[in-house]
Amino acid sequence: MTRPEILLQVTDLRVEFGSRRWGKKPFVAVDGMSIEVPQGRTLGVVGESGSGKSTLGRAILGLAPIAGGTITFDGRDITRPMPRQRRALSSELQVVFQDPYSSLNPALTIESILAEPLVAGGMSMSDARTRIAGLLDLVALPKDSLSRLPREFSGGQRQRIAIARAMARDPRLVVCDEATSALDLSTQARVIDLLLDIQEQTGVSYLFITHDLDVVRHMSDEIVVVNRGRIVERGAAERVVTDPQEEYTKRLLAASPIPDPVAQRARRAAA
Ligand SMILES: Nc1ncnc2c1ncn2[C@@H]1O[C@H](COP(=O)(O)OP(=O)(O)OP(=O)(O)O)[C@@H](O)[C@H]1O
Ligand SMILES: [Mg+2]
């Protein structure tokens, strides 16, 4: 099999949150991270709370202050894009956050929520309607959803709406930041399967950020493990989870709850 092309390349990225106080050093949230996401593949990002996972994703989306390094998307340098380039990127680079309720405008119907990015991208309302019907199909929501408001849906359904909105303009990369973390286990499994189906159908790439090792193993081709703003281990998803090389990864695995208590005891004993 030929190796797919690299869609996103991040090299030596550094994100600092400045302190305005005199003499106080800025806080380095991302300290020299390098990652690659091939076309149609998923890179998982795991690590403890506060390790810098979301900041990495936000920096790629242009939402965190970049102090060094480069971000290249499809061969273009997007480290510090001009507003026009940023707007153009919004069709290719999308995001799904943890909490679909706060990210969906509560006053808009599902139809308006899904139409908004399409119309903003220059589509006519009648073409948008056709596309929206396709999007509802893609995320398996009933046809009568269109006139309803976000609060009239369950958490899992709202996350499907957020996914549909992210997919509206056929993005090439979607940053999923704890996209399934707020859902109960069975809903989580269905949303993960949905994301995998969409990837198979559309060839989209994911940067899949989570603290959940089971989820990331299921979703990802490769994984990077981050600790205090640095990547401490990387490799094929299965290898990192079953045969971690670094102490930090071993501890992270030992601490993560897994459904099988026997395996969990063995894992804890080995760590
Ligand atoms: N806007 C900000 N200003 C100052 N510090 C920030 C800001 N955003 C994040 N940080 C700090 O950067 C560090 C990394 O935060 P980040 O949100 O990337 O962690 P995370 O790995 O996503 O954690 P979690 O699993 O809890 O979501 C944290 O110490 C956080 O307090
Ligand atoms: Mg986070």
mmCIF file of C-alpha atoms and ligand atoms in Angstrom:
data_model
loop_
_atom_site.group_PDB
_atom_site.id
_atom_site.type_symbol
_atom_site.label_atom_id
_atom_site.label_comp_id
_atom_site.label_asym_id
_atom_site.label_seq_id
_atom_site.Cartn_x
_atom_site.Cartn_y
_atom_site.Cartn_z
ATOM 1 C CA MET A 1 0.000 0.000 0.000
ATOM 2 C CA THR A 2 1.371 3.439 -0.848
ATOM 3 C CA ARG A 3 1.647 5.874 1.999
ATOM 4 C CA PRO A 4 -1.104 8.517 1.891
ATOM 5 C CA GLU A 5 -0.089 12.113 1.484
ATOM 6 C CA ILE A 6 0.456 14.218 4.576
ATOM 7 C CA LEU A 7 -2.444 16.650 4.911
ATOM 8 C CA LEU A 8 -1.445 18.416 8.118
ATOM 9 C CA GLN A 9 2.102 18.880 9.260
ATOM 10 C CA VAL A 10 2.943 20.632 12.509
ATOM 11 C CA THR A 11 6.618 21.232 13.190
ATOM 12 C CA ASP A 12 8.110 22.254 16.507
ATOM 13 C CA LEU A 13 4.986 24.109 17.565
ATOM 14 C CA ARG A 14 5.181 26.355 20.594
ATOM 15 C CA VAL A 15 2.214 28.048 22.271
ATOM 16 C CA GLU A 16 2.747 30.472 25.138
ATOM 17 C CA PHE A 17 0.171 32.138 27.312
ATOM 18 C CA GLY A 18 1.688 35.439 28.298
ATOM 19 C CA SER A 19 1.733 36.842 31.734
ATOM 20 C CA ARG A 20 1.239 40.593 31.820
ATOM 21 C CA ARG A 21 2.928 40.733 35.175
ATOM 22 C CA TRP A 22 6.358 42.288 35.174
ATOM 23 C CA GLY A 23 9.135 39.707 35.402
ATOM 24 C CA LYS A 24 6.772 36.730 35.246
ATOM 25 C CA LYS A 25 7.586 34.252 32.485
ATOM 26 C CA PRO A 26 4.878 33.187 30.035
ATOM 27 C CA PHE A 27 3.352 29.738 30.499
ATOM 28 C CA VAL A 28 4.383 27.291 27.769
ATOM 29 C CA ALA A 29 1.325 25.134 27.027
ATOM 30 C CA VAL A 30 2.751 23.522 23.870
ATOM 31 C CA ASP A 31 6.487 23.080 23.991
ATOM 32 C CA GLY A 32 7.858 21.979 20.633
ATOM 33 C CA MET A 33 5.264 19.489 19.343
ATOM 34 C CA SER A 34 5.570 17.966 15.869
ATOM 35 C CA ILE A 35 2.787 15.877 14.331
ATOM 36 C CA GLU A 36 1.645 14.651 10.941
ATOM 37 C CA VAL A 37 -1.866 13.720 9.866
ATOM 38 C CA PRO A 38 -2.060 11.796 6.579
ATOM 39 C CA GLN A 39 -5.047 12.134 4.268
ATOM 40 C CA GLY A 40 -7.966 9.960 5.302
ATOM 41 C CA ARG A 41 -6.292 8.887 8.535
ATOM 42 C CA THR A 42 -6.744 9.622 12.226
ATOM 43 C CA LEU A 43 -4.097 10.819 14.609
ATOM 44 C CA GLY A 44 -5.071 10.404 18.248
ATOM 45 C CA VAL A 45 -3.778 12.795 20.896
ATOM 46 C CA VAL A 46 -3.901 11.540 24.475
ATOM 47 C CA GLY A 47 -2.606 12.820 27.781
ATOM 48 C CA GLU A 48 -3.739 13.948 31.195
ATOM 49 C CA SER A 49 -5.847 17.004 31.879
ATOM 50 C CA GLY A 50 -3.806 20.148 31.324
ATOM 51 C CA SER A 51 -1.176 18.422 29.170
ATOM 52 C CA GLY A 52 -1.829 20.731 26.217
ATOM 53 C CA LYS A 53 -4.050 18.596 23.972
ATOM 54 C CA SER A 54 -6.760 21.181 23.372
ATOM 55 C CA THR A 55 -4.197 23.937 23.000
ATOM 56 C CA LEU A 56 -2.558 21.988 20.161
ATOM 57 C CA GLY A 57 -5.938 21.635 18.426
ATOM 58 C CA ARG A 58 -6.827 25.260 19.038
ATOM 59 C CA ALA A 59 -3.488 26.442 17.645
ATOM 60 C CA ILE A 60 -4.163 24.502 14.424
ATOM 61 C CA LEU A 61 -7.579 26.189 14.207
ATOM 62 C CA GLY A 62 -6.009 29.615 14.740
ATOM 63 C CA LEU A 63 -7.437 29.979 18.245
ATOM 64 C CA ALA A 64 -4.253 29.939 20.361
ATOM 65 C CA PRO A 65 -1.229 32.256 20.350
ATOM 66 C CA ILE A 66 1.607 30.636 18.395
ATOM 67 C CA ALA A 67 5.065 31.577 19.641
ATOM 68 C CA GLY A 68 7.092 29.321 17.342
ATOM 69 C CA GLY A 69 7.082 26.503 14.827
ATOM 70 C CA THR A 70 5.066 25.999 11.657
ATOM 71 C CA ILE A 71 1.723 24.540 10.621
ATOM 72 C CA THR A 72 1.363 23.341 7.048
ATOM 73 C CA PHE A 73 -1.995 22.264 5.608
ATOM 74 C CA ASP A 74 -2.063 20.601 2.199
ATOM 75 C CA GLY A 75 1.310 22.139 1.435
ATOM 76 C CA ARG A 76 0.295 25.670 2.455
ATOM 77 C CA ASP A 77 1.785 27.459 5.442
ATOM 78 C CA ILE A 78 -1.135 28.322 7.724
ATOM 79 C CA THR A 79 0.844 29.200 10.842
ATOM 80 C CA ARG A 80 -0.331 32.800 10.829
ATOM 81 C CA PRO A 81 -2.940 33.091 8.087
ATOM 82 C CA MET A 82 -4.344 36.422 6.954
ATOM 83 C CA PRO A 83 -8.094 36.828 7.642
ATOM 84 C CA ARG A 84 -8.961 35.988 4.036
ATOM 85 C CA GLN A 85 -6.948 32.778 4.089
ATOM 86 C CA ARG A 86 -8.476 31.899 7.478
ATOM 87 C CA ARG A 87 -11.976 32.271 6.040
ATOM 88 C CA ALA A 88 -11.073 30.141 3.051
ATOM 89 C CA LEU A 89 -9.661 27.503 5.391
ATOM 90 C CA SER A 90 -12.903 27.239 7.327
ATOM 91 C CA SER A 91 -14.395 25.011 4.647
ATOM 92 C CA GLU A 92 -11.425 22.626 4.803
ATOM 93 C CA LEU A 93 -10.659 22.657 8.500
ATOM 94 C CA GLN A 94 -13.450 22.054 11.003
ATOM 95 C CA VAL A 95 -13.934 21.229 14.659
ATOM 96 C CA VAL A 96 -16.257 19.257 16.909
ATOM 97 C CA PHE A 97 -16.087 20.125 20.606
ATOM 98 C CA GLN A 98 -17.071 18.197 23.698
ATOM 99 C CA ASP A 99 -20.228 20.034 24.582
ATOM 100 C CA PRO A 100 -22.611 20.224 21.634
ATOM 101 C CA TYR A 101 -25.102 22.275 23.594
ATOM 102 C CA SER A 102 -22.876 25.279 24.133
ATOM 103 C CA SER A 103 -21.551 25.043 20.564
ATOM 104 C CA LEU A 104 -25.013 24.980 18.926
ATOM 105 C CA ASN A 105 -26.969 28.223 18.935
ATOM 106 C CA PRO A 106 -30.006 27.384 21.137
ATOM 107 C CA ALA A 107 -32.249 29.872 19.332
ATOM 108 C CA LEU A 108 -31.804 28.387 15.855
ATOM 109 C CA THR A 109 -33.577 25.419 14.321
ATOM 110 C CA ILE A 110 -31.454 22.526 13.100
ATOM 111 C CA GLU A 111 -32.142 23.620 9.530
ATOM 112 C CA SER A 112 -30.736 27.108 10.221
ATOM 113 C CA ILE A 113 -27.743 25.681 12.076
ATOM 114 C CA LEU A 114 -26.873 23.468 9.115
ATOM 115 C CA ALA A 115 -27.711 26.085 6.473
ATOM 116 C CA GLU A 116 -25.511 28.742 8.020
ATOM 117 C CA PRO A 117 -22.064 27.450 6.953
ATOM 118 C CA LEU A 118 -23.414 26.493 3.513
ATOM 119 C CA VAL A 119 -24.987 29.864 2.759
ATOM 120 C CA ALA A 120 -21.933 31.660 4.209
ATOM 121 C CA GLY A 121 -19.876 29.591 1.755
ATOM 122 C CA GLY A 122 -21.926 30.970 -1.137
ATOM 123 C CA MET A 123 -24.490 28.207 -1.662
ATOM 124 C CA SER A 124 -28.058 29.052 -2.715
ATOM 125 C CA MET A 125 -30.802 28.195 -0.223
ATOM 126 C CA SER A 126 -32.264 25.526 -2.511
ATOM 127 C CA ASP A 127 -28.894 23.801 -2.974
ATOM 128 C CA ALA A 128 -28.367 24.112 0.777
ATOM 129 C CA ARG A 129 -31.664 22.270 1.389
ATOM 130 C CA THR A 130 -30.535 19.361 -0.758
ATOM 131 C CA ARG A 131 -27.190 19.259 1.006
ATOM 132 C CA ILE A 132 -28.864 19.421 4.440
ATOM 133 C CA ALA A 133 -31.034 16.413 3.582
ATOM 134 C CA GLY A 134 -27.837 14.542 2.693
ATOM 135 C CA LEU A 135 -26.214 15.623 5.954
ATOM 136 C CA LEU A 136 -29.165 14.358 8.015
ATOM 137 C CA ASP A 137 -28.780 11.029 6.243
ATOM 138 C CA LEU A 138 -25.048 11.015 6.879
ATOM 139 C CA VAL A 139 -25.501 11.360 10.637
ATOM 140 C CA ALA A 140 -28.698 9.253 10.762
ATOM 141 C CA LEU A 141 -31.040 11.907 12.134
ATOM 142 C CA PRO A 142 -34.754 11.755 11.287
ATOM 143 C CA LYS A 143 -36.079 14.035 8.536
ATOM 144 C CA ASP A 144 -38.416 15.823 10.926
ATOM 145 C CA SER A 145 -35.426 17.157 12.900
ATOM 146 C CA LEU A 146 -35.127 20.243 10.729
ATOM 147 C CA SER A 147 -37.689 22.466 12.390
ATOM 148 C CA ARG A 148 -36.645 21.552 15.934
ATOM 149 C CA LEU A 149 -34.330 23.373 18.354
ATOM 150 C CA PRO A 150 -31.130 21.927 19.873
ATOM 151 C CA ARG A 151 -32.739 21.547 23.315
ATOM 152 C CA GLU A 152 -35.277 19.129 21.870
ATOM 153 C CA PHE A 153 -32.553 16.548 21.223
ATOM 154 C CA SER A 154 -30.603 14.151 23.418
ATOM 155 C CA GLY A 155 -26.880 14.659 24.025
ATOM 156 C CA GLY A 156 -25.954 12.030 21.448
ATOM 157 C CA GLN A 157 -28.298 13.533 18.853
ATOM 158 C CA ARG A 158 -26.914 17.006 19.506
ATOM 159 C CA GLN A 159 -23.430 15.659 18.915
ATOM 160 C CA ARG A 160 -24.672 14.225 15.595
ATOM 161 C CA ILE A 161 -25.930 17.701 14.691
ATOM 162 C CA ALA A 162 -22.542 19.196 15.582
ATOM 163 C CA ILE A 163 -20.879 16.548 13.412
ATOM 164 C CA ALA A 164 -23.277 17.258 10.538
ATOM 165 C CA ARG A 165 -22.473 20.954 10.790
ATOM 166 C CA ALA A 166 -18.730 20.247 10.796
ATOM 167 C CA MET A 167 -19.147 18.038 7.697
ATOM 168 C CA ALA A 168 -21.415 20.497 5.854
ATOM 169 C CA ARG A 169 -18.760 21.871 3.515
ATOM 170 C CA ASP A 170 -16.824 18.634 3.049
ATOM 171 C CA PRO A 171 -13.831 19.470 5.218
ATOM 172 C CA ARG A 172 -10.550 17.639 4.738
ATOM 173 C CA LEU A 173 -9.594 17.687 8.412
ATOM 174 C CA VAL A 174 -11.799 17.722 11.492
ATOM 175 C CA VAL A 175 -10.340 18.404 14.919
ATOM 176 C CA CYS A 176 -12.420 16.383 17.395
ATOM 177 C CA ASP A 177 -11.717 17.717 20.886
ATOM 178 C CA GLU A 178 -13.220 15.288 23.423
ATOM 179 C CA ALA A 179 -16.059 14.929 20.914
ATOM 180 C CA THR A 180 -17.439 11.816 22.582
ATOM 181 C CA SER A 181 -16.343 12.403 26.177
ATOM 182 C CA ALA A 182 -19.617 13.798 27.498
ATOM 183 C CA LEU A 183 -21.680 10.876 26.180
ATOM 184 C CA ASP A 184 -22.666 7.689 27.970
ATOM 185 C CA LEU A 185 -20.832 4.556 26.844
ATOM 186 C CA SER A 186 -23.318 3.188 24.325
ATOM 187 C CA THR A 187 -23.961 6.605 22.764
ATOM 188 C CA GLN A 188 -20.218 7.137 22.649
ATOM 189 C CA ALA A 189 -19.768 3.882 20.741
ATOM 190 C CA ARG A 190 -22.439 4.893 18.212
ATOM 191 C CA VAL A 191 -20.916 8.333 17.640
ATOM 192 C CA ILE A 192 -17.459 6.779 17.182
ATOM 193 C CA ASP A 193 -18.860 4.357 14.605
ATOM 194 C CA LEU A 194 -20.529 7.276 12.884
ATOM 195 C CA LEU A 195 -17.234 9.178 12.691
ATOM 196 C CA LEU A 196 -15.510 6.091 11.272
ATOM 197 C CA ASP A 197 -18.300 5.597 8.686
ATOM 198 C CA ILE A 198 -18.034 9.218 7.616
ATOM 199 C CA GLN A 199 -14.289 8.825 7.239
ATOM 200 C CA GLU A 200 -14.772 5.779 5.042
ATOM 201 C CA GLN A 201 -17.315 7.594 2.880
ATOM 202 C CA THR A 202 -15.574 10.950 2.566
ATOM 203 C CA GLY A 203 -11.865 10.343 3.167
ATOM 204 C CA VAL A 204 -11.776 13.049 5.848
ATOM 205 C CA SER A 205 -8.826 13.119 8.284
ATOM 206 C CA TYR A 206 -9.279 13.470 12.033
ATOM 207 C CA LEU A 207 -7.136 14.900 14.772
ATOM 208 C CA PHE A 208 -8.811 13.070 17.610
ATOM 209 C CA ILE A 209 -8.130 14.591 21.015
ATOM 210 C CA THR A 210 -9.230 12.697 24.114
ATOM 211 C CA HIS A 211 -8.163 11.589 27.541
ATOM 212 C CA ASP A 212 -9.834 8.223 26.916
ATOM 213 C CA LEU A 213 -7.343 5.563 25.820
ATOM 214 C CA ASP A 214 -9.944 3.008 24.770
ATOM 215 C CA VAL A 215 -11.676 5.506 22.544
ATOM 216 C CA VAL A 216 -8.445 6.715 21.000
ATOM 217 C CA ARG A 217 -7.280 3.183 20.294
ATOM 218 C CA HIS A 218 -10.523 2.417 18.530
ATOM 219 C CA MET A 219 -10.472 5.609 16.454
ATOM 220 C CA SER A 220 -6.845 6.174 15.557
ATOM 221 C CA ASP A 221 -4.250 4.878 13.157
ATOM 222 C CA GLU A 222 -1.443 6.507 15.112
ATOM 223 C CA ILE A 223 -1.297 8.057 18.567
ATOM 224 C CA VAL A 224 0.816 10.726 20.197
ATOM 225 C CA VAL A 225 0.997 10.831 23.985
ATOM 226 C CA VAL A 226 1.504 14.290 25.448
ATOM 227 C CA ASN A 227 2.684 15.374 28.858
ATOM 228 C CA ARG A 228 3.276 18.955 29.943
ATOM 229 C CA GLY A 229 3.192 20.337 26.452
ATOM 230 C CA ARG A 230 5.538 17.760 24.948
ATOM 231 C CA ILE A 231 5.072 14.557 22.980
ATOM 232 C CA VAL A 232 6.522 11.756 25.066
ATOM 233 C CA GLU A 233 5.600 8.767 22.904
ATOM 234 C CA ARG A 234 4.229 8.124 19.427
ATOM 235 C CA GLY A 235 3.439 5.128 17.271
ATOM 236 C CA ALA A 236 0.781 2.895 15.769
ATOM 237 C CA ALA A 237 -2.341 3.065 17.970
ATOM 238 C CA GLU A 238 -2.412 -0.616 18.816
ATOM 239 C CA ARG A 239 1.288 -0.696 19.679
ATOM 240 C CA VAL A 240 1.175 2.350 21.965
ATOM 241 C CA VAL A 241 -1.787 0.967 23.900
ATOM 242 C CA THR A 242 -0.676 -2.667 24.151
ATOM 243 C CA ASP A 243 3.081 -2.166 24.391
ATOM 244 C CA PRO A 244 3.851 1.301 25.767
ATOM 245 C CA GLN A 245 7.544 2.137 25.930
ATOM 246 C CA GLU A 246 7.542 5.219 28.132
ATOM 247 C CA GLU A 247 6.857 5.320 31.865
ATOM 248 C CA TYR A 248 4.366 8.149 31.398
ATOM 249 C CA THR A 249 2.292 6.115 28.914
ATOM 250 C CA LYS A 250 2.392 3.081 31.198
ATOM 251 C CA ARG A 251 1.077 5.140 34.094
ATOM 252 C CA LEU A 252 -1.610 6.703 31.931
ATOM 253 C CA LEU A 253 -2.761 3.235 30.834
ATOM 254 C CA ALA A 254 -2.721 1.919 34.391
ATOM 255 C CA ALA A 255 -4.907 4.806 35.493
ATOM 256 C CA SER A 256 -7.471 4.509 32.713
ATOM 257 C CA PRO A 257 -10.593 2.552 33.559
ATOM 258 C CA ILE A 258 -11.156 -0.373 31.208
ATOM 259 C CA PRO A 259 -14.315 -2.473 31.112
ATOM 260 C CA ASP A 260 -12.481 -5.733 31.835
ATOM 261 C CA PRO A 261 -11.561 -5.915 35.542
ATOM 262 C CA VAL A 262 -9.147 -8.835 35.104
ATOM 263 C CA ALA A 263 -7.173 -7.053 32.403
ATOM 264 C CA GLN A 264 -7.282 -3.930 34.553
ATOM 265 C CA ARG A 265 -5.778 -5.730 37.569
ATOM 266 C CA ALA A 266 -3.042 -7.218 35.403
ATOM 267 C CA ARG A 267 -2.324 -3.829 33.889
ATOM 268 C CA ARG A 268 -2.119 -2.155 37.293
ATOM 269 C CA ALA A 269 0.136 -4.900 38.639
ATOM 270 C CA ALA A 270 2.452 -4.538 35.646
ATOM 271 C CA ALA A 271 2.721 -0.750 35.844
HETATM 272 N N1 LIG B 1 -6.270 30.847 27.342
HETATM 273 C C1 LIG B 1 -5.391 30.365 28.248
HETATM 274 N N2 LIG B 1 -4.695 31.195 29.052
HETATM 275 C C2 LIG B 1 -3.801 30.715 29.946
HETATM 276 N N3 LIG B 1 -3.520 29.412 30.093
HETATM 277 C C3 LIG B 1 -4.173 28.535 29.325
HETATM 278 C C4 LIG B 1 -5.147 28.959 28.369
HETATM 279 N N4 LIG B 1 -5.644 27.856 27.745
HETATM 280 C C5 LIG B 1 -5.012 26.792 28.303
HETATM 281 N N5 LIG B 1 -4.136 27.196 29.243
HETATM 282 C C6 LIG B 1 -3.268 26.322 30.048
HETATM 283 O O1 LIG B 1 -2.538 25.483 29.182
HETATM 284 C C7 LIG B 1 -2.433 24.172 29.729
HETATM 285 C C8 LIG B 1 -2.953 23.171 28.727
HETATM 286 O O2 LIG B 1 -4.350 23.332 28.600
HETATM 287 P P1 LIG B 1 -5.226 22.447 27.609
HETATM 288 O O3 LIG B 1 -6.586 22.968 27.636
HETATM 289 O O4 LIG B 1 -4.519 22.384 26.297
HETATM 290 O O5 LIG B 1 -5.147 21.016 28.316
HETATM 291 P P2 LIG B 1 -5.852 19.658 27.887
HETATM 292 O O6 LIG B 1 -4.770 18.659 27.690
HETATM 293 O O7 LIG B 1 -6.783 19.891 26.772
HETATM 294 O O8 LIG B 1 -6.655 19.283 29.221
HETATM 295 P P3 LIG B 1 -8.130 18.617 29.402
HETATM 296 O O9 LIG B 1 -7.930 17.127 29.236
HETATM 297 O O10 LIG B 1 -8.490 18.968 30.798
HETATM 298 O O11 LIG B 1 -9.035 19.198 28.382
HETATM 299 C C9 LIG B 1 -3.200 24.184 31.042
HETATM 300 O O12 LIG B 1 -2.281 24.345 32.094
HETATM 301 C C10 LIG B 1 -4.094 25.386 30.916
HETATM 302 O O13 LIG B 1 -4.342 25.955 32.179
HETATM 303 MG MG MG B 2 -8.869 19.770 26.537
#
